[in-house]
Coordinates of N, CA, C and O in Angstrom, one line a residue:
X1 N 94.8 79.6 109.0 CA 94.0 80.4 109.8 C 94.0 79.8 111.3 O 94.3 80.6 112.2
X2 N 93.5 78.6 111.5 CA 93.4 77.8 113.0 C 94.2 76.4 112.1 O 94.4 76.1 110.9
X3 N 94.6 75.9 113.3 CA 95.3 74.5 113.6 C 94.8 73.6 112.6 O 95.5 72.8 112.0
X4 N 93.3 73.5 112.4 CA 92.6 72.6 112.1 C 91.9 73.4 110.7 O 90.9 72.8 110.2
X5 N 92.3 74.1 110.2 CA 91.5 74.9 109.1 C 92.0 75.6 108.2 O 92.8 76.5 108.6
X6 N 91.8 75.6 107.0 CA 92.8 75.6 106.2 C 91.8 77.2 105.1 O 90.6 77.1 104.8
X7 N 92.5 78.3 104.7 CA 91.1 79.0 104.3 C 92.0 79.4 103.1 O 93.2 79.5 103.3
X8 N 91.3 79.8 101.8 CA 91.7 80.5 100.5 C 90.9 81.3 100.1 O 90.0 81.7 100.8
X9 N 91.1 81.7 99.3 CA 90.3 83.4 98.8 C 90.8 83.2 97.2 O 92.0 83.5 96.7
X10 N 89.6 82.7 96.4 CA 89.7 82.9 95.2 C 90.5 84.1 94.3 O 90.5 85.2 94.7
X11 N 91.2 83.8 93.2 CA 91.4 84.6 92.5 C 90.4 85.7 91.8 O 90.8 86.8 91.3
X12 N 89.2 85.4 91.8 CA 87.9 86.3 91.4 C 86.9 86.5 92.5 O 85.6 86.4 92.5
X13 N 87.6 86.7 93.4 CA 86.8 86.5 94.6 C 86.3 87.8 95.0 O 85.6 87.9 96.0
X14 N 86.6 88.8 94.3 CA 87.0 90.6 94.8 C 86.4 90.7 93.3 O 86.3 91.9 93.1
X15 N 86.1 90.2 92.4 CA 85.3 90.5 91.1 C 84.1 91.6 91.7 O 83.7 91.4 92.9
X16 N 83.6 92.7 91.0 CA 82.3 93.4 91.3 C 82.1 93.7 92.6 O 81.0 94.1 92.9
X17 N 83.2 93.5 93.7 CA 83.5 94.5 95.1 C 83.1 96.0 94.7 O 83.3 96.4 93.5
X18 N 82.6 96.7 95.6 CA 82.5 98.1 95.7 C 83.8 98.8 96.6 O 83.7 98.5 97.8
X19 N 84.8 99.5 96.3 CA 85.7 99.7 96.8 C 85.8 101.4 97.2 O 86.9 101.9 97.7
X20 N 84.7 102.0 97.0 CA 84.4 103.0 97.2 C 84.5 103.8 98.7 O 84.7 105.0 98.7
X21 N 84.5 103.2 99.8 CA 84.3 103.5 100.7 C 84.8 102.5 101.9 O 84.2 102.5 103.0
X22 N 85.9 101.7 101.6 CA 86.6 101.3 102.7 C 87.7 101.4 103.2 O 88.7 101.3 102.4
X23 N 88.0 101.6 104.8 CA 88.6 102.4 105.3 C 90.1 101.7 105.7 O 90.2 100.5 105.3
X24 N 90.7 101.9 105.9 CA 92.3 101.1 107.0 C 92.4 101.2 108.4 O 92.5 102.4 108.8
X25 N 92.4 100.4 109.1 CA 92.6 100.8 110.4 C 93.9 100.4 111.2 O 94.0 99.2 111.0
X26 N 94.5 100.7 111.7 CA 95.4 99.9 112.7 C 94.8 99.1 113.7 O 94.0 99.4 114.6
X27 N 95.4 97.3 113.4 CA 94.8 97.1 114.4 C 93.7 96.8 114.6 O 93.4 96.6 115.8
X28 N 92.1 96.6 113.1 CA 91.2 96.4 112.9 C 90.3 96.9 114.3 O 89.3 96.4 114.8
X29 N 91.2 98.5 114.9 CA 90.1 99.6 115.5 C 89.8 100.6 115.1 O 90.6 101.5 115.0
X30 N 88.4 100.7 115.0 CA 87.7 101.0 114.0 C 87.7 103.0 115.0 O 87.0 103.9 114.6
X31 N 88.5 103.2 116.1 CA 89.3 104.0 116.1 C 90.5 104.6 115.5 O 90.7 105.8 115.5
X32 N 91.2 103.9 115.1 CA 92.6 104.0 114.9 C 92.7 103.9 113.4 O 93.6 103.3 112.8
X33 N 91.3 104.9 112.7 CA 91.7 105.2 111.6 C 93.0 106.0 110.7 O 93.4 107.1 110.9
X34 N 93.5 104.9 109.7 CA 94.6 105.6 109.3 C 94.4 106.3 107.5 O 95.2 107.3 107.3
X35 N 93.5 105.9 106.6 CA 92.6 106.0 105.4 C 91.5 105.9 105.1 O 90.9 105.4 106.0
X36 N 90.9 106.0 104.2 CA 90.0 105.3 103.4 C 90.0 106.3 101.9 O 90.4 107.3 101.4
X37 N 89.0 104.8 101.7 CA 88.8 105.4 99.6 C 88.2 106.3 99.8 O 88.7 107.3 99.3
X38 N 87.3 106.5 100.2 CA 86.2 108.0 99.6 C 87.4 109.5 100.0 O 87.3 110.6 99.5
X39 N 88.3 109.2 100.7 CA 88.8 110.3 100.9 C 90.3 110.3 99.8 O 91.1 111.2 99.6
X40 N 90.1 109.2 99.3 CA 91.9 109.1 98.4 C 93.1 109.1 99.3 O 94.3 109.4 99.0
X41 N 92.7 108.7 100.3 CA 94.1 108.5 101.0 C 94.0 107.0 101.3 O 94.7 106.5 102.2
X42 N 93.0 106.3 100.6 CA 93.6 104.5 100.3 C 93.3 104.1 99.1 O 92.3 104.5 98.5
X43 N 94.2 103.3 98.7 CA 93.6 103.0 97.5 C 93.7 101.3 97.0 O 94.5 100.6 97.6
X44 N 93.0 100.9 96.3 CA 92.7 99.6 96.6 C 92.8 98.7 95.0 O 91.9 99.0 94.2
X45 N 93.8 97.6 94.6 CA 93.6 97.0 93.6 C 93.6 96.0 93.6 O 93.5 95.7 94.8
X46 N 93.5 94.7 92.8 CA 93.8 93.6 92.8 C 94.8 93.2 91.5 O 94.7 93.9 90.5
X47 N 95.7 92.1 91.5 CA 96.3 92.2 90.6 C 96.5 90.3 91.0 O 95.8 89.6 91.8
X48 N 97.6 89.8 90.0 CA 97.8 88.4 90.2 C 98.2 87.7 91.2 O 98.5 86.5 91.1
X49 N 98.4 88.4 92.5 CA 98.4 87.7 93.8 C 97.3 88.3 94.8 O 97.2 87.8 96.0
X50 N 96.7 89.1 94.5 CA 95.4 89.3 95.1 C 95.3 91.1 95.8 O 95.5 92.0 95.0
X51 N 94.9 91.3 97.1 CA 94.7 92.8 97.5 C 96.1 93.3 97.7 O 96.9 93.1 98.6
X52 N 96.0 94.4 96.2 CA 97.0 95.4 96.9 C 96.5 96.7 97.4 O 95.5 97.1 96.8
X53 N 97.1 97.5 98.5 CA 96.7 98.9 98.4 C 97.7 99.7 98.6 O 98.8 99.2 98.8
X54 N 97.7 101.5 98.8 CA 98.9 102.6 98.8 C 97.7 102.9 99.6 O 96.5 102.7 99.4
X55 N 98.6 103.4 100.8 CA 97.9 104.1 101.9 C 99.2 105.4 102.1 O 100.4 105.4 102.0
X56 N 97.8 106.5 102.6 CA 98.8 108.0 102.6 C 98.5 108.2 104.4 O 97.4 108.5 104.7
X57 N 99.2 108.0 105.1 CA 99.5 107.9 106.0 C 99.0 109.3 106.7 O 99.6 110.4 106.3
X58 N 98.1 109.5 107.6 CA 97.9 110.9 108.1 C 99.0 111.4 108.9 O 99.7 110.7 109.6
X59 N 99.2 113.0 108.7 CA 100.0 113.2 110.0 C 99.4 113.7 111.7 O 99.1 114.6 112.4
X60 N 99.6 112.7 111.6 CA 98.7 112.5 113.4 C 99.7 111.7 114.1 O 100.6 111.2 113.5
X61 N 99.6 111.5 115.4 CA 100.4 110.6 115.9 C 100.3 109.0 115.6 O 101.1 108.0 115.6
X62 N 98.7 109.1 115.5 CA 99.1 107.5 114.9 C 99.4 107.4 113.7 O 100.2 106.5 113.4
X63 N 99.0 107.9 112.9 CA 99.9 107.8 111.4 C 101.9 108.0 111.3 O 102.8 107.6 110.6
X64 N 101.8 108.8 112.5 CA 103.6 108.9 112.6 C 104.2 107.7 112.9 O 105.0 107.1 112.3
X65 N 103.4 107.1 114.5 CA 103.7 106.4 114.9 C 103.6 104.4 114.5 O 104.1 103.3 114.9
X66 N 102.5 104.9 113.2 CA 102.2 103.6 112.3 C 103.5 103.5 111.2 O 103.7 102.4 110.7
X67 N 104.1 104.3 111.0 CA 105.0 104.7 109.7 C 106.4 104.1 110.2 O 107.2 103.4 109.6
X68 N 106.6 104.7 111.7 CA 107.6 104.0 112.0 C 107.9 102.8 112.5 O 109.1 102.3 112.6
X69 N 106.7 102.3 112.9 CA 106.6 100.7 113.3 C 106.4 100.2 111.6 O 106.5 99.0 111.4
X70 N 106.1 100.9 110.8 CA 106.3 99.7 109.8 C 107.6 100.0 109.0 O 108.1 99.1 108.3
X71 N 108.3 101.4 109.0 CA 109.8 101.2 108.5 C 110.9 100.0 109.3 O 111.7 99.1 108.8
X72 N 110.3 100.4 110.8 CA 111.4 99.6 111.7 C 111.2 97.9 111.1 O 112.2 97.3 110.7
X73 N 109.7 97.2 111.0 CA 109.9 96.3 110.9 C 108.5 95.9 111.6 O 107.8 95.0 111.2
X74 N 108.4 96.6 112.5 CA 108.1 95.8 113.2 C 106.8 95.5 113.1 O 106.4 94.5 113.7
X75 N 105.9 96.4 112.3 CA 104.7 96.1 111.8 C 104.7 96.1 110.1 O 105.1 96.9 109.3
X76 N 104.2 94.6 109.8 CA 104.9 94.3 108.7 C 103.9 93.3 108.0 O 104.2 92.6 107.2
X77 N 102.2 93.5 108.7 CA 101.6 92.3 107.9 C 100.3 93.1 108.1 O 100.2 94.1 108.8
X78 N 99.3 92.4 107.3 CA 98.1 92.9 107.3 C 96.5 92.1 107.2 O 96.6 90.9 107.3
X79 N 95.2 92.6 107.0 CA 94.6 91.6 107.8 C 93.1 92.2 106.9 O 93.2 93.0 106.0
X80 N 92.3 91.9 107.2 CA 91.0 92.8 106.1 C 89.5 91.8 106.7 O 89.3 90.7 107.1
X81 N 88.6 93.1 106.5 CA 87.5 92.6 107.6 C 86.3 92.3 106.1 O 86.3 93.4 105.5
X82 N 85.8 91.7 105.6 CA 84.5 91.4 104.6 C 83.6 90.2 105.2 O 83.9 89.3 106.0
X83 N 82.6 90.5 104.6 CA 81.1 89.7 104.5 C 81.6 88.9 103.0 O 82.1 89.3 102.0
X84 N 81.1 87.8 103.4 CA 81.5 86.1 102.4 C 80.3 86.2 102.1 O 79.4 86.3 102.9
X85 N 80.1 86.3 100.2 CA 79.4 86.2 99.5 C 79.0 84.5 99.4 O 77.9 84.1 99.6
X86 N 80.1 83.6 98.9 CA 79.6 82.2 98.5 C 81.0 82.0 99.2 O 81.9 82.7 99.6
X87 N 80.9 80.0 99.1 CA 82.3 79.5 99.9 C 81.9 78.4 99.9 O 80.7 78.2 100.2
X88 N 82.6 77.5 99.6 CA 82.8 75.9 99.8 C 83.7 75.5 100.7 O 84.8 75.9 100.9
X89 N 82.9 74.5 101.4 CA 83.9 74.0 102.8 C 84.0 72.2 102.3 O 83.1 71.3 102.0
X90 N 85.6 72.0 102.5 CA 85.7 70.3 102.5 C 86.3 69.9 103.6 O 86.9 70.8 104.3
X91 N 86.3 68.8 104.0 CA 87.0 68.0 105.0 C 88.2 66.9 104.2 O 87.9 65.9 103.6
X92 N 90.0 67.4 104.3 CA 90.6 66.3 103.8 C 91.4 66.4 105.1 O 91.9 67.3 105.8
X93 N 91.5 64.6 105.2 CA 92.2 64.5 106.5 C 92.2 64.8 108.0 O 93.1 64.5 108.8
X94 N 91.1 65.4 108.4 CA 90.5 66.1 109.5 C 90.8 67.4 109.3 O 90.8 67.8 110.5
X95 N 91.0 68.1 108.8 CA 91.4 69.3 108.4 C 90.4 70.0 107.3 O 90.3 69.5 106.1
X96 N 89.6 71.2 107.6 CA 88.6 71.8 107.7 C 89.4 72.7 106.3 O 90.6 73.1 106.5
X97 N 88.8 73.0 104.7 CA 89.3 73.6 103.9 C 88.0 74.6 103.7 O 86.9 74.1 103.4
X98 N 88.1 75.8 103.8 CA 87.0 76.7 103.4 C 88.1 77.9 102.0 O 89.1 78.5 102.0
X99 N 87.1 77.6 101.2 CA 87.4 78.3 99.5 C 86.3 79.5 99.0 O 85.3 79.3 98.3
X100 N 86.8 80.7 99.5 CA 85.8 81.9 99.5 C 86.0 81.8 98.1 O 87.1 81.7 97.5
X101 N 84.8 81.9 97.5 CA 84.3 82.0 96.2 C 84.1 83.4 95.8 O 84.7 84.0 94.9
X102 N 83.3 83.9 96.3 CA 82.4 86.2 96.5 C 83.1 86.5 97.5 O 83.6 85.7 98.3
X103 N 83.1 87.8 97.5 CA 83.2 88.4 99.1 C 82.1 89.2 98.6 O 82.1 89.4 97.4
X104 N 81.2 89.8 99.2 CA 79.9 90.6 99.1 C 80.8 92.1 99.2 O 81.0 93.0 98.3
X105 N 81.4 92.3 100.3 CA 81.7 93.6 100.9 C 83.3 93.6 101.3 O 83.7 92.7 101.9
X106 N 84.0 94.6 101.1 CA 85.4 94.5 101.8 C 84.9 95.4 102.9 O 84.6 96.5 102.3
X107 N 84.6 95.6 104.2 CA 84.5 96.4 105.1 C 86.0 97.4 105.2 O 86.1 98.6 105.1
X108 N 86.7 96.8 105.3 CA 88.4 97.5 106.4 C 89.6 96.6 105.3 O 89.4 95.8 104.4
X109 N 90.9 97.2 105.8 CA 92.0 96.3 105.9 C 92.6 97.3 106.8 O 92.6 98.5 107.1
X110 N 93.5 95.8 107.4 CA 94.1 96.5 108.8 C 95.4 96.2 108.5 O 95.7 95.1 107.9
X111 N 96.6 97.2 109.0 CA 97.7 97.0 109.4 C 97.9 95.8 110.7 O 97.2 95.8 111.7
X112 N 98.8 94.9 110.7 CA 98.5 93.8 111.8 C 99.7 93.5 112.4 O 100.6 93.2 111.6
X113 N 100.1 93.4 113.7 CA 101.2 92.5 114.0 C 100.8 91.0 114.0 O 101.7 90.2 113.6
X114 N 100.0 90.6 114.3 CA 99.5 89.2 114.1 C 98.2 89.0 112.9 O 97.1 89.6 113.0
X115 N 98.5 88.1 111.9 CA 97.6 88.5 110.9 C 96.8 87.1 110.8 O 97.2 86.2 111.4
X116 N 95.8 87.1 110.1 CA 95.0 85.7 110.1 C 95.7 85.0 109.3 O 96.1 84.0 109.9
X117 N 96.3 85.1 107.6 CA 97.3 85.5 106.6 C 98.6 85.3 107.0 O 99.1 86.2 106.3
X118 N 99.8 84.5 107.8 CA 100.8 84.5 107.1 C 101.9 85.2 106.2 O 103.0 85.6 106.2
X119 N 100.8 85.0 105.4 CA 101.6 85.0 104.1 C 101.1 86.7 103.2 O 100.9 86.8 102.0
X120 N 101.0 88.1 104.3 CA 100.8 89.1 103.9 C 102.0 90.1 104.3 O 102.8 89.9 105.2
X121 N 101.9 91.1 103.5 CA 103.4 92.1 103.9 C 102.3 93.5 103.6 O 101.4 93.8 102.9
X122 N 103.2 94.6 105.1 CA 103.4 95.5 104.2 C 104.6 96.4 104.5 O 105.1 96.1 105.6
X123 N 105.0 97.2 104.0 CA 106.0 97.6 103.4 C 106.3 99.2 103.3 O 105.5 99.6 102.4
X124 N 106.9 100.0 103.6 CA 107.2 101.2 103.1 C 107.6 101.8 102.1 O 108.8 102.1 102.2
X125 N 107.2 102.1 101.2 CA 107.3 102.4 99.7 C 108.7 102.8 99.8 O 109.1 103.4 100.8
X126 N 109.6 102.5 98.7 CA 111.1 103.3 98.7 C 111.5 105.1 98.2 O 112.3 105.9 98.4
X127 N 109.8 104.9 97.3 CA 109.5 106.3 96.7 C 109.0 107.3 98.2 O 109.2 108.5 98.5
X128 N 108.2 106.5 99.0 CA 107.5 107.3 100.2 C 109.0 107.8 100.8 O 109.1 109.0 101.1
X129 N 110.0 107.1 101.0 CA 111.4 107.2 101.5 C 111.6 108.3 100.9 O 111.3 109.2 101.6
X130 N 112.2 108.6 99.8 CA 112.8 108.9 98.6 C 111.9 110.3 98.7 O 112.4 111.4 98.6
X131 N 111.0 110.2 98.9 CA 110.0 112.0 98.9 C 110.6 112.1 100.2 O 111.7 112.7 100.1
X132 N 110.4 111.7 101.2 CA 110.5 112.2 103.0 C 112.0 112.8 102.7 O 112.0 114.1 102.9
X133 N 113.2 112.2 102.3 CA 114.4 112.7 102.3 C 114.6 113.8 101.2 O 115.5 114.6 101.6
X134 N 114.2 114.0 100.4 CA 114.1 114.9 99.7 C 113.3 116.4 100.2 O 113.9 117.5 100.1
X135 N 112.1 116.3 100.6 CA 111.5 117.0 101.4 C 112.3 117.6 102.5 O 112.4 118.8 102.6
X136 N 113.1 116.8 103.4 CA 113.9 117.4 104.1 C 114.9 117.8 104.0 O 115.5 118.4 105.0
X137 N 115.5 117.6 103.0 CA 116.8 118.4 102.1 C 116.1 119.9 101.5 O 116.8 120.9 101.5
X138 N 114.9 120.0 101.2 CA 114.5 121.3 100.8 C 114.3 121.9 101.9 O 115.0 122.9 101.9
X139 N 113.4 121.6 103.5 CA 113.8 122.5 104.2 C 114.7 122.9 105.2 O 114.7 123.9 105.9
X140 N 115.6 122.1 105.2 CA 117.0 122.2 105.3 C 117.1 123.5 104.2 O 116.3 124.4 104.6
X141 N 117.6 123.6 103.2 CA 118.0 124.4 102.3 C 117.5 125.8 102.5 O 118.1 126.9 102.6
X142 N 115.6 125.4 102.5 CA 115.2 126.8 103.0 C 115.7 127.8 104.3 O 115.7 129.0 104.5
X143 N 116.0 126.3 105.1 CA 116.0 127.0 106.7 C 117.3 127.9 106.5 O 117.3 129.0 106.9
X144 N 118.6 127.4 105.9 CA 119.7 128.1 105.3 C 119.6 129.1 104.7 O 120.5 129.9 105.0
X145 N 118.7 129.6 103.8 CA 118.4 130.6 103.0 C 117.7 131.8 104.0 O 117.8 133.0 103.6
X146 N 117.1 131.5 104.8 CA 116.2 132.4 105.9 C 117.2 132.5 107.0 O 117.1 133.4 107.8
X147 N 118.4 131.4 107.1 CA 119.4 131.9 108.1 C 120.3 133.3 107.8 O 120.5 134.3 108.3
X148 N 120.7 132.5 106.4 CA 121.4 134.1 105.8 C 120.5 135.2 105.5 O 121.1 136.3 105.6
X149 N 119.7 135.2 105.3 CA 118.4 136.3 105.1 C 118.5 137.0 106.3 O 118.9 138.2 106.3
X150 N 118.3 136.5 107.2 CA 118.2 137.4 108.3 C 119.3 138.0 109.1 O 119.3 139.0 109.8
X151 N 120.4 137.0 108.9 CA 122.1 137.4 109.1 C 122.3 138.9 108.3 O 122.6 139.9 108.9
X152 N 122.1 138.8 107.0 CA 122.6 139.8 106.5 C 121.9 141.2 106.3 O 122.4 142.1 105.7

């Protein structure tokens, strides 16, 4: 996290979260909404390495232009805003260890170019691929079909 501080996030740390109603932002601005749960266009789990989620990408320009900064690469990590239920803090070696125990609330998760985390990805589904090209092969196909339609 900092130079001097070392931070973890329990495995049961997201136990009895309410996940009902938090949103995604680009950028943790609370503008630059890209999902949330209450609407089903995020969705949120935990599994054996901790927060996963599937986010449906609006079509807006920032959802276009979020989609392609994270195909290209170039946005590729991610970041999440909560209120710390419990947490134990140690000192080994001058080096500050804080071990979130609860989180009370997940507020946000953010798409990030600079993440607090390291060690977070995210990724463009190969299926999200796999629909877009497909989708464009059908109207392709259609636009063919309404070409000759109206030719003949």
């Amino acid at each position: 996290l900092f130079e001097d501080v070392y931070e973890q996030i329990d495995r049961g740390a997201f136990d009895g979260v309410d996940f009902s109603d938090v949103r995604a932002f680009y950028d943790h601005q609370t503008g630059n909404l890209l999902g949330r749960t209450k609407a089903d266009t995020l969705r949120l789990t935990i599994d054996d390495t901790g927060l996963r989620f599937r986010l449906i990408l609006p079509n807006t320009q920032l959802g276009r232009d979020t989609y392609e900064l994270v195909k290209r690469g170039d946005l590729s990590q991610c970041s999440f805003g909560f209120y710390v239920g419990d947490e134990d803090w140690v000192v080994v070696d001058e080096t500050y260890h804080r071990n979130i125990t609860k989180i009370d609330e997940l507020v946000e998760i953010s798409l990030v170019s600079i993440p607090a985390y390291d060690d977070t990805t995210v990724t463009v589904a190969q299926r999200s691929v796999e629909a877009i090209k497909e989708r464009k092969r059908k109207l392709e196909l259609e636009y063919e079909f309404l070409s000759l339609a109206v030719k003949s």
